[in-house]
């Protein structure tokens, strides 16, 4: 083996040693896809992980209306028909990160795995920040006072990932299953 070949071989050993001994990269926690893909709702437990924040299943009286830009008007959540004093439940397991007033309205916020945060207002909180809650845990009770509520009282239920507002309804709505015809193995449409 010539001198040049030995130098190249040593460089290869040094590079291999550096690559092998390098500390592993820290991976970011997995993010829950949004909207959840059909397979996630049907098979990966997303539907089973979240539930309605009111019992029985409430009527949606105002839908999600995401504005084109964050500073424009819109409706960054859904309004659910409620009654004053009705229990508000955590839609999913997580940690209460806020329970207090925002712009004079009582709000409870819960962080969930995958970078999601649900918000509930107007709610008289029965929890404090830092408390871990399971799906269905009592967060507080609905109080009257949500603006533009089309019912006796409304729970405004919101969902965010970072600063991005999302429609919370895909968390709890079942995805219809469509069967393809059998026989030839090809779908007709």
Short mmCIF file of C-alpha atoms in Angstrom, two decimals:
data_model
loop_
_atom_site.label_atom_id
_atom_site.label_comp_id
_atom_site.label_asym_id
_atom_site.label_seq_id
_atom_site.Cartn_x
_atom_site.Cartn_y
_atom_site.Cartn_z
CA UNK A 1 0.00 0.00 0.00
CA UNK A 2 1.45 3.38 -0.98
CA UNK A 3 1.75 6.45 1.22
CA UNK A 4 -1.23 8.12 -0.48
CA UNK A 5 -3.41 5.06 0.07
CA UNK A 6 -2.42 4.90 3.75
CA UNK A 7 -3.32 8.58 4.24
CA UNK A 8 -6.70 8.10 2.59
CA UNK A 9 -7.33 4.99 4.72
CA UNK A 10 -6.44 6.93 7.92
CA UNK A 11 -8.74 9.80 6.90
CA UNK A 12 -11.52 7.24 6.39
CA UNK A 13 -10.92 5.78 9.87
CA UNK A 14 -10.92 9.26 11.44
CA UNK A 15 -14.16 10.21 9.64
CA UNK A 16 -15.81 6.92 10.63
CA UNK A 17 -14.78 7.50 14.25
CA UNK A 18 -16.23 11.02 14.23
CA UNK A 19 -19.51 9.87 12.69
CA UNK A 20 -19.86 6.87 15.02
CA UNK A 21 -18.96 8.84 18.17
CA UNK A 22 -21.10 11.90 17.39
CA UNK A 23 -23.93 12.34 19.88
CA UNK A 24 -27.37 11.46 18.50
CA UNK A 25 -29.43 14.39 17.26
CA UNK A 26 -32.30 15.35 19.52
CA UNK A 27 -35.49 14.72 17.62
CA UNK A 28 -38.39 17.10 17.98
CA UNK A 29 -41.48 15.52 19.53
CA UNK A 30 -43.88 14.24 16.88
CA UNK A 31 -46.60 16.68 15.93
CA UNK A 32 -50.18 15.60 15.56
CA UNK A 33 -51.08 16.12 11.90
CA UNK A 34 -53.84 18.62 11.19
CA UNK A 35 -56.41 18.09 10.08
CA UNK A 36 -55.99 14.53 11.24
CA UNK A 37 -55.73 12.16 8.28
CA UNK A 38 -58.59 9.71 7.82
CA UNK A 39 -56.34 6.82 8.80
CA UNK A 40 -55.38 8.55 12.05
CA UNK A 41 -59.01 9.11 12.98
CA UNK A 42 -60.05 5.62 12.01
CA UNK A 43 -57.06 3.56 13.18
CA UNK A 44 -54.51 5.48 15.23
CA UNK A 45 -56.70 6.42 18.19
CA UNK A 46 -57.04 10.16 17.56
CA UNK A 47 -60.83 9.93 17.90
CA UNK A 48 -60.46 7.83 21.04
CA UNK A 49 -57.97 10.33 22.47
CA UNK A 50 -60.34 13.32 22.40
CA UNK A 51 -63.99 13.77 23.28
CA UNK A 52 -66.59 16.52 23.44
CA UNK A 53 -66.04 19.02 26.30
CA UNK A 54 -69.76 18.96 27.20
CA UNK A 55 -72.14 16.07 28.02
CA UNK A 56 -74.42 15.15 26.41
CA UNK A 57 -72.94 15.84 22.97
CA UNK A 58 -73.67 19.53 22.38
CA UNK A 59 -75.16 21.29 19.39
CA UNK A 60 -72.68 23.44 17.43
CA UNK A 61 -74.28 26.90 17.23
CA UNK A 62 -71.40 28.71 15.53
CA UNK A 63 -68.73 27.10 13.36
CA UNK A 64 -65.01 27.70 13.04
CA UNK A 65 -64.16 30.54 10.63
CA UNK A 66 -60.41 31.00 10.32
CA UNK A 67 -59.46 34.42 8.97
CA UNK A 68 -57.03 34.69 6.07
CA UNK A 69 -54.61 36.57 8.36
CA UNK A 70 -54.30 36.38 12.16
CA UNK A 71 -55.20 40.05 12.63
CA UNK A 72 -58.43 39.87 10.57
CA UNK A 73 -61.85 39.14 12.06
CA UNK A 74 -62.97 35.54 12.23
CA UNK A 75 -64.17 32.90 14.67
CA UNK A 76 -61.18 31.00 16.07
CA UNK A 77 -63.10 28.09 17.55
CA UNK A 78 -66.63 26.74 17.76
CA UNK A 79 -69.52 27.73 20.00
CA UNK A 80 -71.29 24.84 21.67
CA UNK A 81 -74.80 25.21 23.12
CA UNK A 82 -74.68 24.90 26.89
CA UNK A 83 -76.57 25.75 30.05
CA UNK A 84 -75.25 27.98 32.83
CA UNK A 85 -73.43 25.85 35.42
CA UNK A 86 -72.92 22.92 33.02
CA UNK A 87 -69.67 21.02 33.68
CA UNK A 88 -66.84 21.64 31.19
CA UNK A 89 -64.60 18.62 30.64
CA UNK A 90 -61.09 18.31 29.25
CA UNK A 91 -61.36 17.19 25.62
CA UNK A 92 -58.14 15.20 26.01
CA UNK A 93 -55.40 14.38 28.49
CA UNK A 94 -52.88 17.12 29.14
CA UNK A 95 -51.72 19.85 31.48
CA UNK A 96 -53.68 22.95 32.44
CA UNK A 97 -51.46 25.86 31.40
CA UNK A 98 -53.87 28.70 32.18
CA UNK A 99 -56.95 29.19 34.33
CA UNK A 100 -57.91 32.83 34.73
CA UNK A 101 -59.22 35.92 32.97
CA UNK A 102 -58.30 37.09 29.47
CA UNK A 103 -59.81 40.44 28.49
CA UNK A 104 -62.23 40.10 31.41
CA UNK A 105 -63.47 36.62 30.40
CA UNK A 106 -62.60 33.45 32.36
CA UNK A 107 -60.60 30.97 30.25
CA UNK A 108 -59.05 27.54 30.81
CA UNK A 109 -56.29 26.30 28.46
CA UNK A 110 -54.92 22.75 28.31
CA UNK A 111 -51.76 21.63 26.51
CA UNK A 112 -51.93 18.17 24.91
CA UNK A 113 -49.28 15.87 23.43
CA UNK A 114 -48.31 16.68 19.85
CA UNK A 115 -48.22 20.45 20.42
CA UNK A 116 -51.98 21.01 20.57
CA UNK A 117 -53.72 23.38 23.00
CA UNK A 118 -57.46 23.47 23.66
CA UNK A 119 -59.17 26.50 25.17
CA UNK A 120 -62.53 26.81 26.90
CA UNK A 121 -64.44 30.02 27.70
CA UNK A 122 -66.35 31.46 29.50
CA UNK A 123 -65.64 28.93 32.22
CA UNK A 124 -65.57 29.34 35.99
CA UNK A 125 -62.42 27.25 36.55
CA UNK A 126 -62.18 24.48 39.12
CA UNK A 127 -58.53 23.77 38.18
CA UNK A 128 -55.28 25.71 38.41
CA UNK A 129 -52.33 26.00 36.08
CA UNK A 130 -49.91 23.08 36.33
CA UNK A 131 -52.55 20.44 37.05
CA UNK A 132 -52.44 17.31 34.88
CA UNK A 133 -55.85 16.23 33.65
CA UNK A 134 -57.22 13.21 31.85
CA UNK A 135 -59.78 13.18 29.08
CA UNK A 136 -63.14 13.97 30.65
CA UNK A 137 -61.68 15.63 33.78
CA UNK A 138 -63.71 18.51 35.19
CA UNK A 139 -62.19 21.89 34.27
CA UNK A 140 -64.96 24.13 35.58
CA UNK A 141 -68.49 25.22 34.71
CA UNK A 142 -70.01 27.28 31.89
CA UNK A 143 -71.06 30.79 32.78
CA UNK A 144 -73.24 33.17 30.76
CA UNK A 145 -71.51 35.89 28.82
CA UNK A 146 -70.05 34.61 25.57
CA UNK A 147 -70.62 37.33 22.93
CA UNK A 148 -72.92 36.53 20.00
CA UNK A 149 -74.07 33.28 21.64
CA UNK A 150 -77.14 31.88 19.87
CA UNK A 151 -78.21 29.78 22.89
CA UNK A 152 -78.94 30.31 26.61
CA UNK A 153 -75.20 29.96 27.17
CA UNK A 154 -72.30 28.92 24.95
CA UNK A 155 -68.96 27.29 25.48
CA UNK A 156 -66.40 28.65 23.05
CA UNK A 157 -64.05 25.72 22.36
CA UNK A 158 -60.81 26.56 20.60
CA UNK A 159 -57.78 24.67 19.35
CA UNK A 160 -54.29 25.89 18.48
CA UNK A 161 -50.92 24.59 17.47
CA UNK A 162 -48.38 27.29 18.29
CA UNK A 163 -50.01 30.45 16.86
CA UNK A 164 -52.08 28.59 14.27
CA UNK A 165 -55.80 28.31 15.07
CA UNK A 166 -57.44 25.02 14.07
CA UNK A 167 -60.99 23.73 13.92
CA UNK A 168 -61.48 21.48 16.99
CA UNK A 169 -64.35 19.46 15.49
CA UNK A 170 -62.15 16.94 13.62
CA UNK A 171 -60.93 15.82 17.05
CA UNK A 172 -64.37 14.41 17.86
CA UNK A 173 -66.20 13.82 14.61
CA UNK A 174 -66.26 10.33 13.17
CA UNK A 175 -65.01 9.89 9.65
CA UNK A 176 -67.50 8.12 7.38
CA UNK A 177 -66.30 4.78 6.08
CA UNK A 178 -66.80 4.21 2.36
CA UNK A 179 -66.63 0.69 0.96
CA UNK A 180 -65.53 0.09 -2.61
CA UNK A 181 -67.43 -2.39 -4.78
CA UNK A 182 -66.00 -5.89 -4.96
CA UNK A 183 -65.61 -8.13 -7.96
CA UNK A 184 -63.19 -6.77 -10.52
CA UNK A 185 -60.88 -5.21 -7.97
CA UNK A 186 -61.28 -1.77 -9.49
CA UNK A 187 -63.27 1.07 -8.08
CA UNK A 188 -65.96 2.52 -10.27
CA UNK A 189 -66.94 6.04 -9.95
#
